[in-house]
Amino acid sequence: MRTTVQRDHAAVCILSGTDDMPCLFQNFTCCMQCGTTEIDDERTPSEPDENGYPFAQWAYTFFHMQDAERLGDETAKAHVIAQTDQTVGRQVADALRAQGLSVDWNGDNNQRIRVTDVRWRKPLPQ
């Protein structure tokens, strides 16, 4: 049986392989406020589009270090992921579900995606 970390990584790899996917970051910055403040530094600048949007990536998604630190706790109930809009949220939630992870998300881009029933154990190298 694959661990949550293996399934999460597989979902990120699937999402990263799509042409129309936003920036993806795991264990990004210390907290949500710093993550949303610093994310633009990690994005690729481009000529602004007709709406003035200045990045090559149309959106982003991440979980921060505080989220990651809690994942090792025996009492961890969820792994949460921030996203910029409903389209990104749907893509992330679908990719996580495709890896057999239980996802709690109501489709609201103001709600972070929760991966429930977390068993975040990274196997030792063989």
N, CA, C and O atoms as a GROMACS GRO file, in nm:
protein
  504
    1MET      N    1   0.084  -0.118   0.000
    1MET     CA    2   0.000   0.000   0.000
    1MET      C    3   0.089   0.125   0.000
    1MET      O    4   0.184   0.134   0.078
    2ARG      N    5   0.057   0.218  -0.087
    2ARG     CA    6   0.136   0.341  -0.095
    2ARG      C    7   0.098   0.435   0.019
    2ARG      O    8  -0.018   0.440   0.061
    3THR      N    9   0.196   0.509   0.067
    3THR     CA   10   0.172   0.605   0.175
    3THR      C   11   0.110   0.733   0.118
    3THR      O   12   0.107   0.753  -0.003
    4THR      N   13   0.062   0.817   0.206
    4THR     CA   14   0.007   0.946   0.164
    4THR      C   15   0.113   1.028   0.091
    4THR      O   16   0.082   1.092  -0.009
    5VAL      N   17   0.237   1.026   0.140
    5VAL     CA   18   0.342   1.104   0.075
    5VAL      C   19   0.366   1.055  -0.068
    5VAL      O   20   0.388   1.135  -0.158
    6GLN      N   21   0.361   0.924  -0.089
    6GLN     CA   22   0.381   0.870  -0.223
    6GLN      C   23   0.264   0.907  -0.315
    6GLN      O   24   0.285   0.941  -0.431
    7ARG      N   25   0.142   0.900  -0.263
    7ARG     CA   26   0.025   0.934  -0.343
    7ARG      C   27   0.020   1.084  -0.372
    7ARG      O   28  -0.016   1.125  -0.483
    8ASP      N   29   0.055   1.166  -0.272
    8ASP     CA   30   0.059   1.312  -0.291
    8ASP      C   31   0.162   1.347  -0.398
    8ASP      O   32   0.136   1.428  -0.487
    9HIS      N   33   0.279   1.285  -0.390
    9HIS     CA   34   0.385   1.311  -0.489
    9HIS      C   35   0.339   1.268  -0.629
    9HIS      O   36   0.367   1.338  -0.727
   10ALA      N   37   0.271   1.156  -0.638
   10ALA     CA   38   0.221   1.110  -0.768
   10ALA      C   39   0.121   1.210  -0.826
   10ALA      O   40   0.122   1.237  -0.946
   11ALA      N   41   0.034   1.264  -0.741
   11ALA     CA   42  -0.063   1.364  -0.788
   11ALA      C   43   0.008   1.489  -0.838
   11ALA      O   44  -0.030   1.544  -0.941
   12VAL      N   45   0.111   1.534  -0.767
   12VAL     CA   46   0.188   1.652  -0.810
   12VAL      C   47   0.256   1.624  -0.943
   12VAL      O   48   0.258   1.711  -1.030
   13CYS      N   49   0.311   1.505  -0.960
   13CYS     CA   50   0.377   1.470  -1.087
   13CYS      C   51   0.277   1.470  -1.202
   13CYS      O   52   0.308   1.518  -1.311
   14ILE      N   53   0.158   1.419  -1.178
   14ILE     CA   54   0.055   1.419  -1.282
   14ILE      C   55   0.020   1.562  -1.320
   14ILE      O   56   0.013   1.596  -1.438
   15LEU      N   57  -0.003   1.646  -1.219
   15LEU     CA   58  -0.039   1.785  -1.244
   15LEU      C   59   0.075   1.860  -1.312
   15LEU      O   60   0.050   1.941  -1.401
   16SER      N   61   0.198   1.835  -1.272
   16SER     CA   62   0.312   1.904  -1.331
   16SER      C   63   0.331   1.868  -1.477
   16SER      O   64   0.388   1.946  -1.553
   17GLY      N   65   0.285   1.751  -1.515
   17GLY     CA   66   0.302   1.707  -1.653
   17GLY      C   67   0.199   1.762  -1.750
   17GLY      O   68   0.207   1.735  -1.870
   18THR      N   69   0.104   1.839  -1.701
   18THR     CA   70   0.003   1.895  -1.791
   18THR      C   71   0.048   2.032  -1.839
   18THR      O   72   0.113   2.106  -1.764
   19ASP      N   73   0.015   2.065  -1.961
   19ASP     CA   74   0.056   2.192  -2.020
   19ASP      C   75  -0.012   2.311  -1.956
   19ASP      O   76   0.044   2.421  -1.952
   20ASP      N   77  -0.132   2.290  -1.907
   20ASP     CA   78  -0.213   2.402  -1.858
   20ASP      C   79  -0.219   2.407  -1.706
   20ASP      O   80  -0.319   2.452  -1.649
   21MET      N   81  -0.114   2.363  -1.638
   21MET     CA   82  -0.118   2.359  -1.492
   21MET      C   83  -0.041   2.475  -1.432
   21MET      O   84   0.058   2.521  -1.489
   22PRO      N   85  -0.088   2.522  -1.319
   22PRO     CA   86  -0.021   2.633  -1.251
   22PRO      C   87   0.105   2.589  -1.178
   22PRO      O   88   0.144   2.472  -1.182
   23CYS      N   89   0.169   2.686  -1.112
   23CYS     CA   90   0.284   2.656  -1.026
   23CYS      C   91   0.239   2.565  -0.911
   23CYS      O   92   0.132   2.586  -0.853
   24LEU      N   93   0.319   2.466  -0.880
   24LEU     CA   94   0.290   2.374  -0.770
   24LEU      C   95   0.406   2.375  -0.672
   24LEU      O   96   0.521   2.359  -0.712
   25PHE      N   97   0.376   2.394  -0.545
   25PHE     CA   98   0.483   2.396  -0.445
   25PHE      C   99   0.441   2.314  -0.323
   25PHE      O  100   0.328   2.325  -0.275
   26GLN      N  101   0.533   2.233  -0.275
   26GLN     CA  102   0.513   2.157  -0.153
   26GLN      C  103   0.609   2.213  -0.048
   26GLN      O  104   0.724   2.245  -0.079
   27ASN      N  105   0.559   2.224   0.077
   27ASN     CA  106   0.644   2.272   0.187
   27ASN      C  107   0.698   2.412   0.154
   27ASN      O  108   0.815   2.441   0.177
   28PHE      N  109   0.612   2.497   0.102
   28PHE     CA  110   0.650   2.630   0.054
   28PHE      C  111   0.631   2.735   0.162
   28PHE      O  112   0.520   2.750   0.213
   29THR      N  113   0.733   2.806   0.196
   29THR     CA  114   0.738   2.911   0.298
   29THR      C  115   0.686   2.864   0.433
   29THR      O  116   0.637   2.752   0.446
   30CYS      N  117   0.697   2.950   0.533
   30CYS     CA  118   0.662   2.911   0.669
   30CYS      C  119   0.512   2.906   0.696
   30CYS      O  120   0.467   2.825   0.777
   31CYS      N  121   0.435   2.991   0.629
   31CYS     CA  122   0.292   3.000   0.661
   31CYS      C  123   0.213   3.049   0.540
   31CYS      O  124   0.270   3.080   0.436
   32MET      N  125   0.083   3.055   0.555
   32MET     CA  126  -0.004   3.096   0.445
   32MET      C  127   0.022   3.241   0.404
   32MET      O  128   0.029   3.271   0.285
   33GLN      N  129   0.035   3.330   0.500
   33GLN     CA  130   0.056   3.470   0.467
   33GLN      C  131   0.186   3.488   0.388
   33GLN      O  132   0.188   3.558   0.286
   34CYS      N  133   0.295   3.426   0.434
   34CYS     CA  134   0.422   3.437   0.362
   34CYS      C  135   0.411   3.370   0.225
   34CYS      O  136   0.468   3.419   0.127
   35GLY      N  137   0.340   3.258   0.217
   35GLY     CA  138   0.323   3.189   0.090
   35GLY      C  139   0.254   3.275  -0.014
   35GLY      O  140   0.301   3.285  -0.128
   36THR      N  141   0.144   3.337   0.024
   36THR     CA  142   0.073   3.421  -0.073
   36THR      C  143   0.151   3.548  -0.106
   36THR      O  144   0.136   3.604  -0.214
   37THR      N  145   0.234   3.593  -0.012
   37THR     CA  146   0.317   3.711  -0.037
   37THR      C  147   0.434   3.678  -0.130
   37THR      O  148   0.468   3.759  -0.217
   38GLU      N  149   0.494   3.562  -0.113
   38GLU     CA  150   0.616   3.527  -0.185
   38GLU      C  151   0.595   3.446  -0.312
   38GLU      O  152   0.690   3.427  -0.389
   39ILE      N  153   0.475   3.399  -0.337
   39ILE     CA  154   0.452   3.311  -0.452
   39ILE      C  155   0.487   3.377  -0.585
   39ILE      O  156   0.537   3.310  -0.675
   40ASP      N  157   0.461   3.506  -0.597
   40ASP     CA  158   0.489   3.572  -0.725
   40ASP      C  159   0.638   3.574  -0.758
   40ASP      O  160   0.675   3.582  -0.876
   41ASP      N  161   0.724   3.567  -0.656
   41ASP     CA  162   0.868   3.561  -0.680
   41ASP      C  163   0.909   3.430  -0.748
   41ASP      O  164   1.015   3.423  -0.810
   42GLU      N  165   0.826   3.327  -0.735
   42GLU     CA  166   0.856   3.196  -0.792
   42GLU      C  167   0.793   3.175  -0.928
   42GLU      O  168   0.822   3.077  -0.995
   43ARG      N  169   0.708   3.265  -0.970
   43ARG     CA  170   0.637   3.251  -1.097
   43ARG      C  171   0.716   3.316  -1.210
   43ARG      O  172   0.800   3.403  -1.186
   44THR      N  173   0.689   3.274  -1.330
   44THR     CA  174   0.761   3.323  -1.448
   44THR      C  175   0.693   3.448  -1.502
   44THR      O  176   0.578   3.442  -1.545
   45PRO      N  177   0.764   3.562  -1.499
   45PRO     CA  178   0.704   3.684  -1.555
   45PRO      C  179   0.685   3.670  -1.706
   45PRO      O  180   0.762   3.602  -1.774
   46SER      N  181   0.584   3.736  -1.757
   46SER     CA  182   0.562   3.737  -1.902
   46SER      C  183   0.499   3.871  -1.939
   46SER      O  184   0.465   3.953  -1.853
   47GLU      N  185   0.484   3.891  -2.068
   47GLU     CA  186   0.416   4.012  -2.113
   47GLU      C  187   0.273   4.009  -2.058
   47GLU      O  188   0.206   3.907  -2.070
   48PRO      N  189   0.227   4.118  -1.999
   48PRO     CA  190   0.090   4.119  -1.948
   48PRO      C  191  -0.011   4.089  -2.058
   48PRO      O  192   0.002   4.135  -2.172
   49ASP      N  193  -0.112   4.009  -2.023
   49ASP     CA  194  -0.217   3.980  -2.120
   49ASP      C  195  -0.314   4.097  -2.130
   49ASP      O  196  -0.289   4.204  -2.073
   50GLU      N  197  -0.424   4.078  -2.201
   50GLU     CA  198  -0.519   4.188  -2.222
   50GLU      C  199  -0.581   4.238  -2.092
   50GLU      O  200  -0.634   4.350  -2.086
   51ASN      N  201  -0.575   4.156  -1.986
   51ASN     CA  202  -0.627   4.197  -1.856
   51ASN      C  203  -0.517   4.248  -1.763
   51ASN      O  204  -0.543   4.283  -1.648
   52GLY      N  205  -0.394   4.254  -1.813
   52GLY     CA  206  -0.281   4.301  -1.733
   52GLY      C  207  -0.216   4.194  -1.648
   52GLY      O  208  -0.132   4.226  -1.563
   53TYR      N  209  -0.253   4.066  -1.668
   53TYR     CA  210  -0.196   3.958  -1.589
   53TYR      C  211  -0.052   3.933  -1.631
   53TYR      O  212  -0.027   3.902  -1.748
   54PRO      N  213   0.046   3.946  -1.538
   54PRO     CA  214   0.187   3.948  -1.576
   54PRO      C  215   0.266   3.817  -1.563
   54PRO      O  216   0.389   3.821  -1.563
   55PHE      N  217   0.200   3.701  -1.553
   55PHE     CA  218   0.273   3.576  -1.531
   55PHE      C  219   0.241   3.472  -1.637
   55PHE      O  220   0.131   3.470  -1.692
   56ALA      N  221   0.338   3.386  -1.664
   56ALA     CA  222   0.318   3.276  -1.759
   56ALA      C  223   0.221   3.173  -1.703
   56ALA      O  224   0.138   3.119  -1.776
   57GLN      N  225   0.231   3.145  -1.573
   57GLN     CA  226   0.141   3.049  -1.509
   57GLN      C  227   0.011   3.120  -1.474
   57GLN      O  228   0.014   3.231  -1.419
   58TRP      N  229  -0.099   3.060  -1.504
   58TRP     CA  230  -0.228   3.124  -1.482
   58TRP      C  231  -0.275   3.115  -1.338
   58TRP      O  232  -0.372   3.182  -1.301
   59ALA      N  233  -0.208   3.033  -1.256
   59ALA     CA  234  -0.250   3.018  -1.116
   59ALA      C  235  -0.140   2.948  -1.038
   59ALA      O  236  -0.033   2.919  -1.092
   60TYR      N  237  -0.166   2.921  -0.910
   60TYR     CA  238  -0.069   2.848  -0.828
   60TYR      C  239  -0.142   2.766  -0.724
   60TYR      O  240  -0.260   2.787  -0.698
   61THR      N  241  -0.070   2.671  -0.666
   61THR     CA  242  -0.121   2.593  -0.554
   61THR      C  243  -0.001   2.552  -0.468
   61THR      O  244   0.107   2.527  -0.520
   62PHE      N  245  -0.022   2.546  -0.337
   62PHE     CA  246   0.087   2.508  -0.247
   62PHE      C  247   0.033   2.465  -0.111
   62PHE      O  248  -0.081   2.494  -0.076
   63PHE      N  249   0.120   2.395  -0.035
   63PHE     CA  250   0.099   2.384   0.108
   63PHE      C  251   0.228   2.432   0.173
   63PHE      O  252   0.336   2.416   0.118
   64HIS      N  253   0.215   2.491   0.292
   64HIS     CA  254   0.330   2.555   0.355
   64HIS      C  255   0.394   2.467   0.463
   64HIS      O  256   0.343   2.360   0.495
   65MET      N  257   0.505   2.515   0.517
   65MET     CA  258   0.585   2.439   0.613
   65MET      C  259   0.508   2.402   0.739
   65MET      O  260   0.526   2.292   0.791
   66GLN      N  261   0.423   2.491   0.788
   66GLN     CA  262   0.345   2.459   0.907
   66GLN      C  263   0.252   2.341   0.879
   66GLN      O  264   0.233   2.254   0.964
   67ASP      N  265   0.194   2.339   0.759
   67ASP     CA  266   0.112   2.223   0.720
   67ASP      C  267   0.198   2.098   0.718
   67ASP      O  268   0.159   1.994   0.771
   68ALA      N  269   0.316   2.108   0.656
   68ALA     CA  270   0.404   1.992   0.642
   68ALA      C  271   0.450   1.940   0.778
   68ALA      O  272   0.458   1.819   0.799
   69GLU      N  273   0.481   2.029   0.870
   69GLU     CA  274   0.527   1.987   1.003
   69GLU      C  275   0.419   1.909   1.077
   69GLU      O  276   0.451   1.815   1.151
   70ARG      N  277   0.295   1.945   1.059
   70ARG     CA  278   0.184   1.876   1.128
   70ARG      C  279   0.156   1.738   1.069
   70ARG      O  280   0.092   1.656   1.134
   71LEU      N  281   0.203   1.712   0.948
   71LEU     CA  282   0.171   1.585   0.884
   71LEU      C  283   0.230   1.464   0.955
   71LEU      O  284   0.174   1.355   0.947
   72GLY      N  285   0.342   1.482   1.025
   72GLY     CA  286   0.404   1.370   1.096
   72GLY      C  287   0.338   1.338   1.228
   72GLY      O  288   0.366   1.233   1.286
   73ASP      N  289   0.250   1.424   1.276
   73ASP     CA  290   0.182   1.399   1.402
   73ASP      C  291   0.089   1.280   1.390
   73ASP      O  292   0.019   1.264   1.289
   74GLU      N  293   0.088   1.196   1.491
   74GLU     CA  294  -0.002   1.082   1.490
   74GLU      C  295  -0.148   1.126   1.482
   74GLU      O  296  -0.233   1.053   1.432
   75THR      N  297  -0.176   1.246   1.531
   75THR     CA  298  -0.314   1.295   1.532
   75THR      C  299  -0.349   1.375   1.408
   75THR      O  300  -0.458   1.433   1.400
   76ALA      N  301  -0.259   1.379   1.309
   76ALA     CA  302  -0.288   1.457   1.188
   76ALA      C  303  -0.415   1.404   1.123
   76ALA      O  304  -0.427   1.285   1.093
   77LYS      N  305  -0.509   1.493   1.102
   77LYS     CA  306  -0.636   1.456   1.042
   77LYS      C  307  -0.644   1.498   0.896
   77LYS      O  308  -0.721   1.442   0.818
   78ALA      N  309  -0.563   1.597   0.859
   78ALA     CA  310  -0.576   1.647   0.723
   78ALA      C  311  -0.448   1.713   0.676
   78ALA      O  312  -0.366   1.761   0.754
   79HIS      N  313  -0.434   1.712   0.547
   79HIS     CA  314  -0.326   1.780   0.476
   79HIS      C  315  -0.399   1.883   0.392
   79HIS      O  316  -0.486   1.848   0.313
   80VAL      N  317  -0.364   2.011   0.409
   80VAL     CA  318  -0.440   2.116   0.341
   80VAL      C  319  -0.357   2.184   0.233
   80VAL      O  320  -0.236   2.200   0.247
   81ILE      N  321  -0.423   2.223   0.128
   81ILE     CA  322  -0.357   2.279   0.012
   81ILE      C  323  -0.430   2.406  -0.029
   81ILE      O  324  -0.553   2.407  -0.040
   82ALA      N  325  -0.356   2.513  -0.050
   82ALA     CA  326  -0.416   2.638  -0.097
   82ALA      C  327  -0.421   2.638  -0.248
   82ALA      O  328  -0.337   2.576  -0.314
   83GLN      N  329  -0.519   2.706  -0.304
   83GLN     CA  330  -0.530   2.718  -0.448
   83GLN      C  331  -0.586   2.855  -0.483
   83GLN      O  332  -0.643   2.922  -0.397
   84THR      N  333  -0.569   2.896  -0.605
   84THR     CA  334  -0.608   3.031  -0.643
   84THR      C  335  -0.749   3.044  -0.697
   84THR      O  336  -0.810   3.150  -0.685
   85ASP      N  337  -0.802   2.939  -0.755
   85ASP     CA  338  -0.939   2.950  -0.805
   85ASP      C  339  -1.003   2.812  -0.816
   85ASP      O  340  -0.938   2.711  -0.793
   86GLN      N  341  -1.129   2.809  -0.852
   86GLN     CA  342  -1.204   2.684  -0.855
   86GLN      C  343  -1.150   2.586  -0.959
   86GLN      O  344  -1.152   2.465  -0.937
   87THR      N  345  -1.101   2.636  -1.070
   87THR     CA  346  -1.047   2.547  -1.173
   87THR      C  347  -0.924   2.474  -1.119
   87THR      O  348  -0.911   2.353  -1.136
   88VAL      N  349  -0.834   2.548  -1.055
   88VAL     CA  350  -0.715   2.486  -0.995
   88VAL      C  351  -0.758   2.389  -0.887
   88VAL      O  352  -0.709   2.276  -0.881
   89GLY      N  353  -0.850   2.432  -0.803
   89GLY     CA  354  -0.899   2.345  -0.696
   89GLY      C  355  -0.953   2.214  -0.750
   89GLY      O  356  -0.923   2.108  -0.696
   90ARG      N  357  -1.033   2.222  -0.856
   90ARG     CA  358  -1.088   2.101  -0.917
   90ARG      C  359  -0.977   2.011  -0.971
   90ARG      O  360  -0.981   1.890  -0.950
   91GLN      N  361  -0.878   2.069  -1.038
   91GLN     CA  362  -0.768   1.989  -1.093
   91GLN      C  363  -0.690   1.920  -0.981
   91GLN      O  364  -0.658   1.802  -0.990
   92VAL      N  365  -0.660   1.995  -0.875
   92VAL     CA  366  -0.584   1.939  -0.763
   92VAL      C  367  -0.667   1.831  -0.693
   92VAL      O  368  -0.617   1.721  -0.668
   93ALA      N  369  -0.792   1.861  -0.661
   93ALA     CA  370  -0.877   1.764  -0.592
   93ALA      C  371  -0.894   1.637  -0.676
   93ALA      O  372  -0.887   1.526  -0.621
   94ASP      N  373  -0.916   1.651  -0.806
   94ASP     CA  374  -0.931   1.534  -0.893
   94ASP      C  375  -0.803   1.451  -0.898
   94ASP      O  376  -0.809   1.328  -0.895
   95ALA      N  377  -0.687   1.517  -0.906
   95ALA     CA  378  -0.559   1.444  -0.911
   95ALA      C  379  -0.535   1.370  -0.780
   95ALA      O  380  -0.486   1.256  -0.781
   96LEU      N  381  -0.568   1.431  -0.668
   96LEU     CA  382  -0.551   1.365  -0.539
   96LEU      C  383  -0.646   1.245  -0.526
   96LEU      O  384  -0.606   1.138  -0.480
   97ARG      N  385  -0.771   1.264  -0.567
   97ARG     CA  386  -0.867   1.154  -0.562
   97ARG      C  387  -0.824   1.039  -0.654
   97ARG      O  388  -0.842   0.922  -0.620
   98ALA      N  389  -0.768   1.073  -0.769
   98ALA     CA  390  -0.722   0.970  -0.862
   98ALA      C  391  -0.612   0.884  -0.802
   98ALA      O  392  -0.589   0.771  -0.846
   99GLN      N  393  -0.544   0.938  -0.703
   99GLN     CA  394  -0.438   0.862  -0.633
   99GLN      C  395  -0.492   0.790  -0.510
   99GLN      O  396  -0.415   0.734  -0.431
  100GLY      N  397  -0.624   0.790  -0.493
  100GLY     CA  398  -0.686   0.718  -0.382
  100GLY      C  399  -0.691   0.795  -0.253
  100GLY      O  400  -0.717   0.737  -0.147
  101LEU      N  401  -0.668   0.926  -0.258
  101LEU     CA  402  -0.673   1.007  -0.136
  101LEU      C  403  -0.814   1.063  -0.117
  101LEU      O  404  -0.882   1.098  -0.214
  102SER      N  405  -0.858   1.071   0.009
  102SER     CA  406  -0.989   1.127   0.042
  102SER      C  407  -0.976   1.278   0.050
  102SER      O  408  -0.891   1.329   0.123
  103VAL      N  409  -1.059   1.348  -0.024
  103VAL     CA  410  -1.052   1.493  -0.033
  103VAL      C  411  -1.179   1.556   0.020
  103VAL      O  412  -1.290   1.514  -0.014
  104ASP      N  413  -1.162   1.657   0.105
  104ASP     CA  414  -1.274   1.735   0.157
  104ASP      C  415  -1.258   1.877   0.104
  104ASP      O  416  -1.171   1.951   0.149
  105TRP      N  417  -1.342   1.913   0.009
  105TRP     CA  418  -1.338   2.048  -0.050
  105TRP      C  419  -1.474   2.076  -0.110
  105TRP      O  420  -1.527   1.994  -0.184
  106ASN      N  421  -1.531   2.193  -0.078
  106ASN     CA  422  -1.667   2.223  -0.123
  106ASN      C  423  -1.672   2.301  -0.254
  106ASN      O  424  -1.779   2.345  -0.296
  107GLY      N  425  -1.558   2.320  -0.320
  107GLY     CA  426  -1.555   2.391  -0.447
  107GLY      C  427  -1.534   2.540  -0.434
  107GLY      O  428  -1.528   2.610  -0.535
  108ASP      N  429  -1.523   2.590  -0.312
  108ASP     CA  430  -1.504   2.733  -0.288
  108ASP      C  431  -1.354   2.764  -0.288
  108ASP      O  432  -1.278   2.704  -0.212
  109ASN      N  433  -1.312   2.858  -0.373
  109ASN     CA  434  -1.168   2.887  -0.379
  109ASN      C  435  -1.117   2.956  -0.253
  109ASN      O  436  -0.996   2.974  -0.238
  110ASN      N  437  -1.206   2.996  -0.163
  110ASN     CA  438  -1.162   3.053  -0.034
  110ASN      C  439  -1.142   2.945   0.071
  110ASN      O  440  -1.093   2.974   0.180
  111GLN      N  441  -1.178   2.822   0.039
  111GLN     CA  442  -1.155   2.710   0.131
  111GLN      C  443  -1.037   2.629   0.081
  111GLN      O  444  -1.029   2.595  -0.037
  112ARG      N  445  -0.946   2.598   0.171
  112ARG     CA  446  -0.833   2.515   0.133
  112ARG      C  447  -0.878   2.370   0.116
  112ARG      O  448  -0.972   2.325   0.181
  113ILE      N  449  -0.812   2.300   0.029
  113ILE     CA  450  -0.840   2.159   0.005
  113ILE      C  451  -0.782   2.079   0.121
  113ILE      O  452  -0.667   2.098   0.159
  114ARG      N  453  -0.863   1.990   0.175
  114ARG     CA  454  -0.817   1.904   0.285
  114ARG      C  455  -0.808   1.760   0.236
  114ARG      O  456  -0.903   1.707   0.179
  115VAL      N  457  -0.694   1.699   0.259
  115VAL     CA  458  -0.678   1.557   0.233
  115VAL      C  459  -0.695   1.490   0.368
  115VAL      O  460  -0.614   1.509   0.459
  116THR      N  461  -0.800   1.412   0.380
  116THR     CA  462  -0.832   1.351   0.510
  116THR      C  463  -0.775   1.210   0.518
  116THR      O  464  -0.728   1.154   0.418
  117ASP      N  465  -0.780   1.153   0.636
  117ASP     CA  466  -0.728   1.019   0.661
  117ASP      C  467  -0.581   1.011   0.622
  117ASP      O  468  -0.539   0.922   0.549
  118VAL      N  469  -0.503   1.106   0.673
  118VAL     CA  470  -0.361   1.118   0.639
  118VAL      C  471  -0.278   1.014   0.712
  118VAL      O  472  -0.290   0.995   0.833
  119ARG      N  473  -0.194   0.947   0.637
  119ARG     CA  474  -0.092   0.857   0.692
  119ARG      C  475   0.038   0.895   0.623
  119ARG      O  476   0.084   0.830   0.530
  120TRP      N  477   0.097   1.004   0.673
  120TRP     CA  478   0.213   1.064   0.608
  120TRP      C  479   0.340   0.997   0.660
  120TRP      O  480   0.408   1.049   0.749
  121ARG      N  481   0.372   0.884   0.603
  121ARG     CA  482   0.492   0.811   0.642
  121ARG      C  483   0.575   0.789   0.517
  121ARG      O  484   0.531   0.728   0.420
  122LYS      N  485   0.694   0.839   0.522
  122LYS     CA  486   0.783   0.820   0.407
  122LYS      C  487   0.863   0.693   0.432
  122LYS      O  488   0.928   0.680   0.536
  123PRO      N  489   0.861   0.599   0.338
  123PRO     CA  490   0.935   0.475   0.359
  123PRO      C  491   1.086   0.498   0.356
  123PRO      O  492   1.135   0.588   0.287
  124LEU      N  493   1.156   0.417   0.430
  124LEU     CA  494   1.302   0.424   0.430
  124LEU      C  495   1.355   0.372   0.297
  124LEU      O  496   1.293   0.285   0.235
  125PRO      N  497   1.470   0.425   0.252
  125PRO     CA  498   1.527   0.375   0.126
  125PRO      C  499   1.564   0.228   0.140
  125PRO      O  500   1.599   0.180   0.248
  126GLN      N  501   1.555   0.159   0.029
  126GLN     CA  502   1.586   0.015   0.032
  126GLN      C  503   1.731  -0.010   0.000
  126GLN      O  504   1.775  -0.126  -0.002
   0.00000   0.00000   0.00000
